[in-house]
CSV table of C-alpha atoms in Angstrom, one decimal:
chain,number,residue,atom,x,y,z
A,1,UNK,CA,-0.1,0.0,0.3
A,2,UNK,CA,1.4,3.1,-0.6
A,3,UNK,CA,0.9,6.0,2.1
A,4,UNK,CA,1.5,10.2,2.2
A,5,UNK,CA,1.9,11.0,5.7
A,6,UNK,CA,1.5,14.3,5.6
A,7,UNK,CA,3.6,16.6,8.6
A,8,UNK,CA,4.2,19.5,10.1
A,9,UNK,CA,8.3,20.2,9.9
A,10,UNK,CA,9.8,21.4,14.0
A,11,UNK,CA,12.9,21.3,12.7
A,12,UNK,CA,14.2,18.5,14.8
A,13,UNK,CA,16.3,20.6,17.8
A,14,UNK,CA,13.5,19.4,20.4
A,15,UNK,CA,11.6,16.3,21.4
A,16,UNK,CA,8.3,17.6,19.9
A,17,UNK,CA,5.9,15.0,20.7
A,18,UNK,CA,3.2,15.0,17.6
A,19,UNK,CA,6.3,14.7,15.5
A,20,UNK,CA,7.7,11.9,17.0
A,21,UNK,CA,4.6,9.8,16.7
A,22,UNK,CA,4.5,10.9,13.1
A,23,UNK,CA,8.0,9.1,12.7
A,24,UNK,CA,6.8,5.9,14.4
A,25,UNK,CA,3.7,5.7,12.7
A,26,UNK,CA,6.0,5.8,9.3
A,27,UNK,CA,8.9,4.0,10.3
A,28,UNK,CA,5.8,1.1,11.7
A,29,UNK,CA,4.4,1.3,8.7
A,30,UNK,CA,7.2,0.6,6.6
A,31,UNK,CA,8.1,-2.3,9.3
A,32,UNK,CA,5.2,-3.9,7.8
A,33,UNK,CA,6.1,-3.8,4.4
A,34,UNK,CA,4.4,-0.9,3.6
A,35,UNK,CA,5.8,1.8,0.9
A,36,UNK,CA,5.7,5.8,3.3
A,37,UNK,CA,6.1,8.9,1.6
A,38,UNK,CA,6.6,11.8,4.8
A,39,UNK,CA,5.5,15.6,3.1
A,40,UNK,CA,7.1,17.9,5.6
A,41,UNK,CA,5.2,21.2,5.4
A,42,UNK,CA,7.1,24.3,7.3
A,43,UNK,CA,10.4,23.1,8.1
A,44,UNK,CA,12.4,20.6,6.5
A,45,UNK,CA,12.7,17.3,8.4
A,46,UNK,CA,17.2,16.7,8.9
A,47,UNK,CA,17.5,13.2,11.2
A,48,UNK,CA,17.8,10.4,8.0
A,49,UNK,CA,15.5,8.5,9.9
A,50,UNK,CA,12.3,10.4,8.5
A,51,UNK,CA,13.0,9.1,4.9
A,52,UNK,CA,11.4,12.1,3.5
A,53,UNK,CA,11.9,12.7,-0.3
A,54,UNK,CA,9.7,15.2,-1.2
A,55,UNK,CA,10.1,19.2,-1.4
A,56,UNK,CA,9.2,21.2,1.8
A,57,UNK,CA,4.9,23.2,0.9
A,58,UNK,CA,4.5,25.1,2.5
A,59,UNK,CA,7.8,26.4,4.6
A,60,UNK,CA,7.6,28.4,7.1
A,61,UNK,CA,9.7,31.9,6.5
A,62,UNK,CA,7.8,32.5,3.5
A,63,UNK,CA,4.4,32.0,4.2
A,64,UNK,CA,4.2,33.9,7.2
A,65,UNK,CA,4.6,36.2,6.1
A,66,UNK,CA,2.6,35.8,3.1
A,67,UNK,CA,-0.2,35.5,5.0
A,68,UNK,CA,1.1,39.3,7.0
A,69,UNK,CA,1.7,41.0,5.3
A,70,UNK,CA,0.8,40.0,0.9
A,71,UNK,CA,-2.3,38.8,1.8
A,72,UNK,CA,-4.3,41.5,-0.6
A,73,UNK,CA,-1.2,41.3,-3.1
A,74,UNK,CA,1.5,39.4,-4.2
A,75,UNK,CA,5.0,38.4,-2.4
A,76,UNK,CA,8.0,39.2,-5.0
A,77,UNK,CA,10.0,36.1,-6.3
A,78,UNK,CA,13.2,37.6,-5.0
A,79,UNK,CA,11.2,38.1,-2.0
A,80,UNK,CA,10.1,34.9,-1.6
A,81,UNK,CA,13.3,33.2,-2.9
A,82,UNK,CA,15.1,34.7,-0.4
A,83,UNK,CA,13.2,33.2,2.6
A,84,UNK,CA,12.7,29.9,1.2
A,85,UNK,CA,16.7,30.0,1.7
A,86,UNK,CA,18.6,27.0,3.0
A,87,UNK,CA,20.0,29.3,5.9
A,88,UNK,CA,16.3,31.3,6.0
A,89,UNK,CA,14.8,27.8,7.0
A,90,UNK,CA,18.0,27.1,9.6
A,91,UNK,CA,17.0,30.0,11.0
A,92,UNK,CA,13.7,29.5,11.4
A,93,UNK,CA,14.4,25.8,13.3
A,94,UNK,CA,16.1,27.9,15.6
A,95,UNK,CA,13.3,29.7,17.3
A,96,UNK,CA,10.5,26.8,16.4
A,97,UNK,CA,8.3,25.2,18.9
A,98,UNK,CA,6.9,27.9,20.6
A,99,UNK,CA,3.6,27.0,22.3
A,100,UNK,CA,1.5,29.1,21.3
A,101,UNK,CA,-0.3,31.0,18.0
A,102,UNK,CA,0.5,34.4,19.5
A,103,UNK,CA,2.1,36.1,16.2
A,104,UNK,CA,0.8,33.3,13.9
A,105,UNK,CA,-3.0,34.1,13.8
A,106,UNK,CA,-3.5,33.9,10.4
A,107,UNK,CA,-1.1,31.1,9.6
A,108,UNK,CA,-3.0,29.1,12.3
A,109,UNK,CA,-6.8,29.6,10.2
A,110,UNK,CA,-5.5,30.1,6.8
A,111,UNK,CA,-4.3,25.8,6.5
A,112,UNK,CA,-7.4,25.4,8.8
A,113,UNK,CA,-10.2,27.2,6.9
A,114,UNK,CA,-8.1,26.9,3.1
A,115,UNK,CA,-9.9,29.3,1.2
A,116,UNK,CA,-7.2,32.3,0.7
A,117,UNK,CA,-4.7,33.1,-2.4
A,118,UNK,CA,-1.7,32.6,-0.5
A,119,UNK,CA,-3.2,29.2,0.9
A,120,UNK,CA,-4.5,28.2,-2.8
A,121,UNK,CA,-0.8,28.6,-4.3
A,122,UNK,CA,0.5,26.4,-1.7
A,123,UNK,CA,-1.8,23.3,-2.1
A,124,UNK,CA,-1.7,24.2,-6.0
A,125,UNK,CA,2.6,23.1,-6.2
A,126,UNK,CA,1.1,19.9,-3.8
A,127,UNK,CA,-1.5,19.0,-7.0
A,128,UNK,CA,0.8,19.2,-8.6
A,129,UNK,CA,3.9,17.4,-7.2
A,130,UNK,CA,0.2,15.0,-7.2
A,131,UNK,CA,0.6,15.1,-11.0
A,132,UNK,CA,3.8,13.9,-11.3
A,133,UNK,CA,4.2,11.1,-8.5
A,134,UNK,CA,2.2,8.0,-8.7
A,135,UNK,CA,-0.9,8.4,-6.6
A,136,UNK,CA,-0.5,7.1,-3.3
A,137,UNK,CA,-3.1,5.5,-2.0
A,138,UNK,CA,-4.5,6.8,1.2
A,139,UNK,CA,-3.5,10.2,3.1
A,140,UNK,CA,-2.8,11.0,6.4
A,141,UNK,CA,-2.2,14.4,7.8
A,142,UNK,CA,-0.4,14.4,11.3
A,143,UNK,CA,-3.3,17.2,12.7
A,144,UNK,CA,-6.1,18.5,12.3
A,145,UNK,CA,-5.4,21.7,11.9
A,146,UNK,CA,-4.5,20.9,8.3
A,147,UNK,CA,-7.7,19.6,7.8
A,148,UNK,CA,-8.1,23.0,4.6
A,149,UNK,CA,-5.1,20.2,2.8
A,150,UNK,CA,-7.9,17.8,2.6
A,151,UNK,CA,-10.4,20.4,1.6
A,152,UNK,CA,-7.6,21.5,-1.8
A,153,UNK,CA,-6.7,17.7,-2.0
A,154,UNK,CA,-10.5,16.5,-2.9
A,155,UNK,CA,-11.8,18.9,-4.3
A,156,UNK,CA,-9.5,18.1,-7.2
A,157,UNK,CA,-8.7,14.1,-6.7
A,158,UNK,CA,-10.4,11.9,-5.2
A,159,UNK,CA,-8.0,9.8,-2.3
A,160,UNK,CA,-9.6,8.5,0.9
A,161,UNK,CA,-7.6,10.9,3.5
A,162,UNK,CA,-6.8,10.1,7.5
A,163,UNK,CA,-6.7,12.5,9.9
A,164,UNK,CA,-4.6,12.0,13.8
A,165,UNK,CA,-5.9,13.9,15.9
A,166,UNK,CA,-3.2,14.9,18.9
A,167,UNK,CA,-3.0,18.1,22.0
A,168,UNK,CA,-4.5,20.6,19.7
A,169,UNK,CA,-6.4,22.3,22.5
A,170,UNK,CA,-3.1,23.3,23.5
A,171,UNK,CA,-2.3,25.2,19.7
A,172,UNK,CA,-5.7,26.5,19.0
A,173,UNK,CA,-6.9,27.7,22.7
A,174,UNK,CA,-4.1,29.5,23.1
A,175,UNK,CA,-5.5,32.4,20.2
A,176,UNK,CA,-7.9,35.0,21.0
A,177,UNK,CA,-11.8,33.4,22.1
A,178,UNK,CA,-13.0,35.0,19.1
A,179,UNK,CA,-10.0,33.6,17.1
A,180,UNK,CA,-10.5,29.8,18.8
A,181,UNK,CA,-13.7,29.7,18.5
A,182,UNK,CA,-13.9,30.3,14.3
A,183,UNK,CA,-10.6,27.9,14.4
A,184,UNK,CA,-12.5,25.1,16.2
A,185,UNK,CA,-15.8,26.3,14.7
A,186,UNK,CA,-13.4,25.6,10.9
A,187,UNK,CA,-12.3,22.6,11.3
A,188,UNK,CA,-16.1,22.0,12.0
A,189,UNK,CA,-17.0,22.8,8.5
A,190,UNK,CA,-13.8,20.9,6.8
A,191,UNK,CA,-15.2,18.0,8.7
A,192,UNK,CA,-17.1,16.1,5.4
A,193,UNK,CA,-13.3,16.0,3.9
A,194,UNK,CA,-12.4,13.0,5.9
A,195,UNK,CA,-12.5,10.6,5.9
A,196,UNK,CA,-11.4,8.5,9.0
A,197,UNK,CA,-10.3,10.9,12.1
A,198,UNK,CA,-7.5,9.3,14.2
A,199,UNK,CA,-6.8,9.8,18.9
A,200,UNK,CA,-3.8,8.5,20.3
A,201,UNK,CA,-6.0,7.6,23.1
A,202,UNK,CA,-10.1,7.5,24.2
A,203,UNK,CA,-9.0,10.6,27.3
A,204,UNK,CA,-8.4,12.5,24.0
A,205,UNK,CA,-11.1,10.8,21.3
A,206,UNK,CA,-13.7,12.2,24.6
A,207,UNK,CA,-11.4,15.8,24.0
A,208,UNK,CA,-12.1,15.8,20.0
A,209,UNK,CA,-15.7,15.0,20.6
A,210,UNK,CA,-17.1,17.6,23.0
A,211,UNK,CA,-14.4,20.0,20.6
A,212,UNK,CA,-15.1,19.2,17.3
A,213,UNK,CA,-19.2,18.1,17.6
A,214,UNK,CA,-19.6,17.4,14.4
A,215,UNK,CA,-17.8,14.3,14.3
A,216,UNK,CA,-18.8,11.4,13.8
A,217,UNK,CA,-16.7,9.1,13.9
A,218,UNK,CA,-13.3,7.9,15.9
A,219,UNK,CA,-10.4,5.5,16.6
A,220,UNK,CA,-8.1,5.3,18.7
A,221,UNK,CA,-4.8,4.0,17.8
A,222,UNK,CA,-2.3,4.6,20.7
A,223,UNK,CA,1.1,5.2,19.0
A,224,UNK,CA,3.7,2.1,19.3
A,225,UNK,CA,7.7,2.0,19.2
A,226,UNK,CA,10.1,-1.1,17.8
A,227,UNK,CA,10.9,-2.6,21.8
A,228,UNK,CA,13.7,-4.0,20.4
A,229,UNK,CA,15.4,-1.3,20.2
A,230,UNK,CA,14.5,0.0,23.2
A,231,UNK,CA,14.8,-3.9,25.6
A,232,UNK,CA,16.6,-3.2,27.9
A,233,UNK,CA,18.0,-5.9,30.9
A,234,UNK,CA,20.7,-3.7,32.4
A,235,UNK,CA,18.6,-1.3,35.3
A,236,UNK,CA,22.0,1.4,36.3
A,237,UNK,CA,24.0,0.9,39.5
A,238,UNK,CA,22.1,4.1,41.6
A,239,UNK,CA,18.8,4.5,41.4
A,240,UNK,CA,18.3,6.6,38.4
A,241,UNK,CA,15.0,9.2,37.6
A,242,UNK,CA,15.1,10.2,33.8
A,243,UNK,CA,13.4,12.5,32.2
A,244,UNK,CA,12.8,12.7,28.4
A,245,UNK,CA,10.8,15.3,26.5
A,246,UNK,CA,11.1,19.3,25.5
A,247,UNK,CA,12.6,21.1,28.7
A,248,UNK,CA,9.7,23.7,29.6
A,249,UNK,CA,7.3,25.1,32.8
A,250,UNK,CA,4.6,23.7,30.6
A,251,UNK,CA,6.7,20.1,30.6
A,252,UNK,CA,7.2,20.8,34.6
A,253,UNK,CA,10.7,19.5,34.8
A,254,UNK,CA,11.6,22.4,37.5
A,255,UNK,CA,8.6,20.5,39.7
A,256,UNK,CA,10.8,17.4,39.5
A,257,UNK,CA,14.0,19.0,39.9
A,258,UNK,CA,12.6,20.6,42.9
A,259,UNK,CA,11.0,16.8,44.1
A,260,UNK,CA,14.6,15.6,43.6
A,261,UNK,CA,15.9,18.5,45.9
A,262,UNK,CA,14.1,16.8,48.7
A,263,UNK,CA,14.8,13.3,47.8
A,264,UNK,CA,18.8,14.5,47.9
A,265,UNK,CA,17.7,16.6,51.5
A,266,UNK,CA,16.5,13.9,53.2
A,267,UNK,CA,18.3,11.9,51.8
A,268,UNK,CA,16.0,8.6,51.5
A,269,UNK,CA,17.5,7.1,48.7
A,270,UNK,CA,21.4,6.7,48.4
A,271,UNK,CA,23.6,8.0,45.1
A,272,UNK,CA,20.4,8.8,43.7
A,273,UNK,CA,20.4,10.3,40.3
A,274,UNK,CA,19.1,12.7,37.4
A,275,UNK,CA,19.1,12.4,34.4
A,276,UNK,CA,17.6,15.3,32.3
A,277,UNK,CA,17.3,15.0,28.1
A,278,UNK,CA,15.0,15.7,25.3
A,279,UNK,CA,16.4,19.4,24.1
A,280,UNK,CA,14.9,23.1,24.6
A,281,UNK,CA,14.4,25.7,22.5
A,282,UNK,CA,15.3,29.8,22.2
A,283,UNK,CA,12.7,30.9,24.0
A,284,UNK,CA,13.4,28.0,26.9
A,285,UNK,CA,16.9,28.9,28.1
A,286,UNK,CA,15.5,31.9,31.2
A,287,UNK,CA,13.5,27.7,31.8
A,288,UNK,CA,16.7,25.7,31.7
A,289,UNK,CA,18.8,28.5,33.4
A,290,UNK,CA,16.2,28.4,36.6
A,291,UNK,CA,16.1,24.7,36.1
A,292,UNK,CA,20.5,24.7,36.6
A,293,UNK,CA,19.9,27.5,39.6
A,294,UNK,CA,17.9,24.9,41.3
A,295,UNK,CA,19.6,21.5,40.9
A,296,UNK,CA,23.3,23.6,41.9
A,297,UNK,CA,23.2,22.4,44.8
A,298,UNK,CA,23.8,18.6,43.9
A,299,UNK,CA,25.0,19.2,40.6
A,300,UNK,CA,27.3,16.6,40.9
A,301,UNK,CA,24.3,14.0,40.6
A,302,UNK,CA,22.7,15.5,37.8
A,303,UNK,CA,23.3,13.9,34.4
A,304,UNK,CA,22.1,16.5,31.5
A,305,UNK,CA,22.2,16.5,28.0
A,306,UNK,CA,21.0,19.9,25.8
A,307,UNK,CA,21.1,18.5,22.9
A,308,UNK,CA,18.9,16.2,20.5
A,309,UNK,CA,18.8,13.5,18.1
A,310,UNK,CA,16.1,11.0,17.6
A,311,UNK,CA,19.1,8.7,17.6
A,312,UNK,CA,19.2,9.2,21.7
A,313,UNK,CA,15.7,7.8,22.2
A,314,UNK,CA,16.2,4.3,22.7
A,315,UNK,CA,19.5,5.2,24.7
A,316,UNK,CA,17.8,7.1,27.4
A,317,UNK,CA,15.8,4.0,28.8
A,318,UNK,CA,18.9,2.4,29.3
A,319,UNK,CA,20.1,4.3,31.7
A,320,UNK,CA,17.5,5.7,34.7
A,321,UNK,CA,15.4,3.7,36.8
A,322,UNK,CA,12.4,5.1,35.6
A,323,UNK,CA,10.5,7.9,33.4
A,324,UNK,CA,9.0,10.8,35.5
A,325,UNK,CA,7.2,13.5,33.2
A,326,UNK,CA,4.8,16.0,36.0
A,327,UNK,CA,2.5,17.8,32.1
A,328,UNK,CA,1.4,21.0,33.3
A,329,UNK,CA,-1.2,20.0,31.0
A,330,UNK,CA,-3.7,17.2,29.7
A,331,UNK,CA,-2.1,15.1,27.2
A,332,UNK,CA,-3.5,13.1,24.9
A,333,UNK,CA,-0.8,10.3,25.1
A,334,UNK,CA,3.4,11.0,26.4
A,335,UNK,CA,5.5,8.8,23.3
A,336,UNK,CA,8.8,8.6,26.2
A,337,UNK,CA,5.9,6.3,28.2
A,338,UNK,CA,5.6,3.2,25.4
A,339,UNK,CA,10.0,3.8,25.3
A,340,UNK,CA,10.4,3.3,28.3
A,341,UNK,CA,7.4,0.9,29.6
A,342,UNK,CA,9.6,-1.6,26.3
A,343,UNK,CA,13.0,-0.5,28.0
A,344,UNK,CA,11.1,-1.7,30.6
A,345,UNK,CA,11.2,1.0,32.8
A,346,UNK,CA,7.6,2.3,35.6
A,347,UNK,CA,7.1,5.8,35.6
A,348,UNK,CA,5.4,8.4,37.5
A,349,UNK,CA,3.6,11.0,36.2
A,350,UNK,CA,0.2,13.0,38.2
A,351,UNK,CA,-2.9,11.5,37.5
A,352,UNK,CA,-4.0,13.7,34.5
A,353,UNK,CA,-5.3,13.4,30.8
A,354,UNK,CA,-4.3,10.4,30.0
A,355,UNK,CA,-1.9,9.4,32.6
A,356,UNK,CA,-4.4,6.9,33.8
A,357,UNK,CA,-5.8,5.3,30.4
A,358,UNK,CA,-1.8,4.7,29.8
A,359,UNK,CA,0.1,3.5,32.6
A,360,UNK,CA,-2.0,1.6,34.3
A,361,UNK,CA,-0.3,-0.6,36.2
A,362,UNK,CA,3.1,0.2,35.0
A,363,UNK,CA,3.1,3.4,37.3
A,364,UNK,CA,2.7,5.5,40.1
A,365,UNK,CA,0.0,8.5,39.2
A,366,UNK,CA,0.0,11.2,42.7
A,367,UNK,CA,-2.5,14.2,42.5
A,368,UNK,CA,-1.9,17.3,42.9
A,369,UNK,CA,0.6,17.9,41.0
A,370,UNK,CA,3.3,19.8,43.2
A,371,UNK,CA,6.8,18.3,44.2
A,372,UNK,CA,6.0,18.2,47.8
A,373,UNK,CA,3.4,14.8,46.1
A,374,UNK,CA,5.6,13.8,43.3
A,375,UNK,CA,8.5,13.8,46.1
A,376,UNK,CA,6.1,11.4,47.5
A,377,UNK,CA,5.4,8.6,45.0
A,378,UNK,CA,9.2,9.1,43.8
A,379,UNK,CA,9.9,7.9,47.4
A,380,UNK,CA,7.4,5.1,47.5
A,381,UNK,CA,8.7,4.0,44.6
A,382,UNK,CA,12.5,3.5,44.4
A,383,UNK,CA,12.2,2.5,48.2
A,384,UNK,CA,10.1,-0.4,47.5
A,385,UNK,CA,11.4,-3.6,45.5
A,386,UNK,CA,8.3,-5.0,45.4
A,387,UNK,CA,6.6,-1.6,44.2
A,388,UNK,CA,8.9,-1.2,41.4
A,389,UNK,CA,9.4,-5.3,40.5
A,390,UNK,CA,6.0,-5.2,39.9
A,391,UNK,CA,5.4,-2.4,37.6
A,392,UNK,CA,8.8,-2.8,36.1
A,393,UNK,CA,7.0,-6.6,35.1
A,394,UNK,CA,3.7,-4.3,33.7
A,395,UNK,CA,5.5,-1.5,32.0
A,396,UNK,CA,7.1,-4.9,29.9
A,397,UNK,CA,3.2,-6.4,29.0
A,398,UNK,CA,1.6,-2.8,28.4
A,399,UNK,CA,4.9,-2.6,26.3
A,400,UNK,CA,4.1,-5.6,24.2
A,401,UNK,CA,0.6,-5.9,24.6
A,402,UNK,CA,-0.2,-2.4,23.6
A,403,UNK,CA,1.9,0.2,22.8
A,404,UNK,CA,4.3,-2.1,20.4
A,405,UNK,CA,5.0,-1.1,16.5
A,406,UNK,CA,2.9,-4.5,15.2
A,407,UNK,CA,0.5,-3.5,16.9
A,408,UNK,CA,0.6,0.8,16.2
A,409,UNK,CA,0.4,-0.6,12.3
A,410,UNK,CA,-1.8,-3.6,12.3
A,411,UNK,CA,-4.7,-1.3,13.8
A,412,UNK,CA,-3.6,1.9,10.8
A,413,UNK,CA,-3.7,-0.8,8.2
A,414,UNK,CA,-7.7,-1.9,9.3
A,415,UNK,CA,-8.2,1.5,8.9
A,416,UNK,CA,-6.8,2.0,5.4
A,417,UNK,CA,-7.8,-1.6,3.7
A,418,UNK,CA,-11.4,-0.7,5.3
A,419,UNK,CA,-11.5,3.2,3.1
A,420,UNK,CA,-10.0,1.1,0.5
């Protein structure tokens, strides 16, 4: 089967949950023998694991400027060429990763509505590209925030289109109230161009029904990893807490840093270590400096990798005892859980969002989400061998039963074949 996966590129400079999910989908489908082409939008996908071979469409640099300053006129060709240069796109990658839509309202609404001249110019390029390629059997959109593209394609080519749903509200609800309502309403109007929606958890399925009442049916497909890549029977000599996600306020790294300091002060867990990875962007620098200040008294017990690369994922989990992500928002699915469970590492996370559904008995949940409660939960996990061993065994079991790439590809392929 030929599958075209249309994804928003983030520049590959930090752990982006949606980006990594798309990469996992592509890898799972390829491992199952299917032909997957990844089409990046906004920013290039530089990591080789993407195997991206299409041109870059809707380049972030020129499309942003066009929506901001050339909505009624045509951008000069030389200016567009300059904005789409490799240098300009690399610079944009360093500034990517904002969690707020402030300043990008027009661009966001354009991608959802699909009804302005700048949008039509870009979709014409995609249609032209289709005309010179073997047509895919299925098109899979990474997010409903690209739903305008489905509208443009369906009006020209009759190809089944699947659309993923995951954490759209984080971006859309950061818009002004009227613009957020306009965005959600526009998604609702364009659901007619989508043949099937896929959510990454039952939790987010219910969120999506609430946000987009026009959707009548949603399949749930948990993103899974290649278990063999992560499997490890070797655990670190010293108990080590792991955090592997983008280092920012929303992901709660400061809550974990304070809990770690609490545990070190009370000295209830001998030789306790903290390992941090996942990268960050320029807008997170002040926050990361704040984390350094919190951890300063115990800096010799902290391992922090500030650079990010997809190749580091499988290595990271082999060096930790458990995964911890004290998120301040309700996440649709924490992909670090799929990874940690494949490595046999349990989780300690707040009882929010999809965590209770995804973690089950493979970890401990705590509430409310503050450093005091997290300190207690981490202490309980790391000082009680029976709890730790049981959670570890349950993590491996869940990995095989629910969060493997084979399970993921089987579910996706069934959805695709149903449409064909």
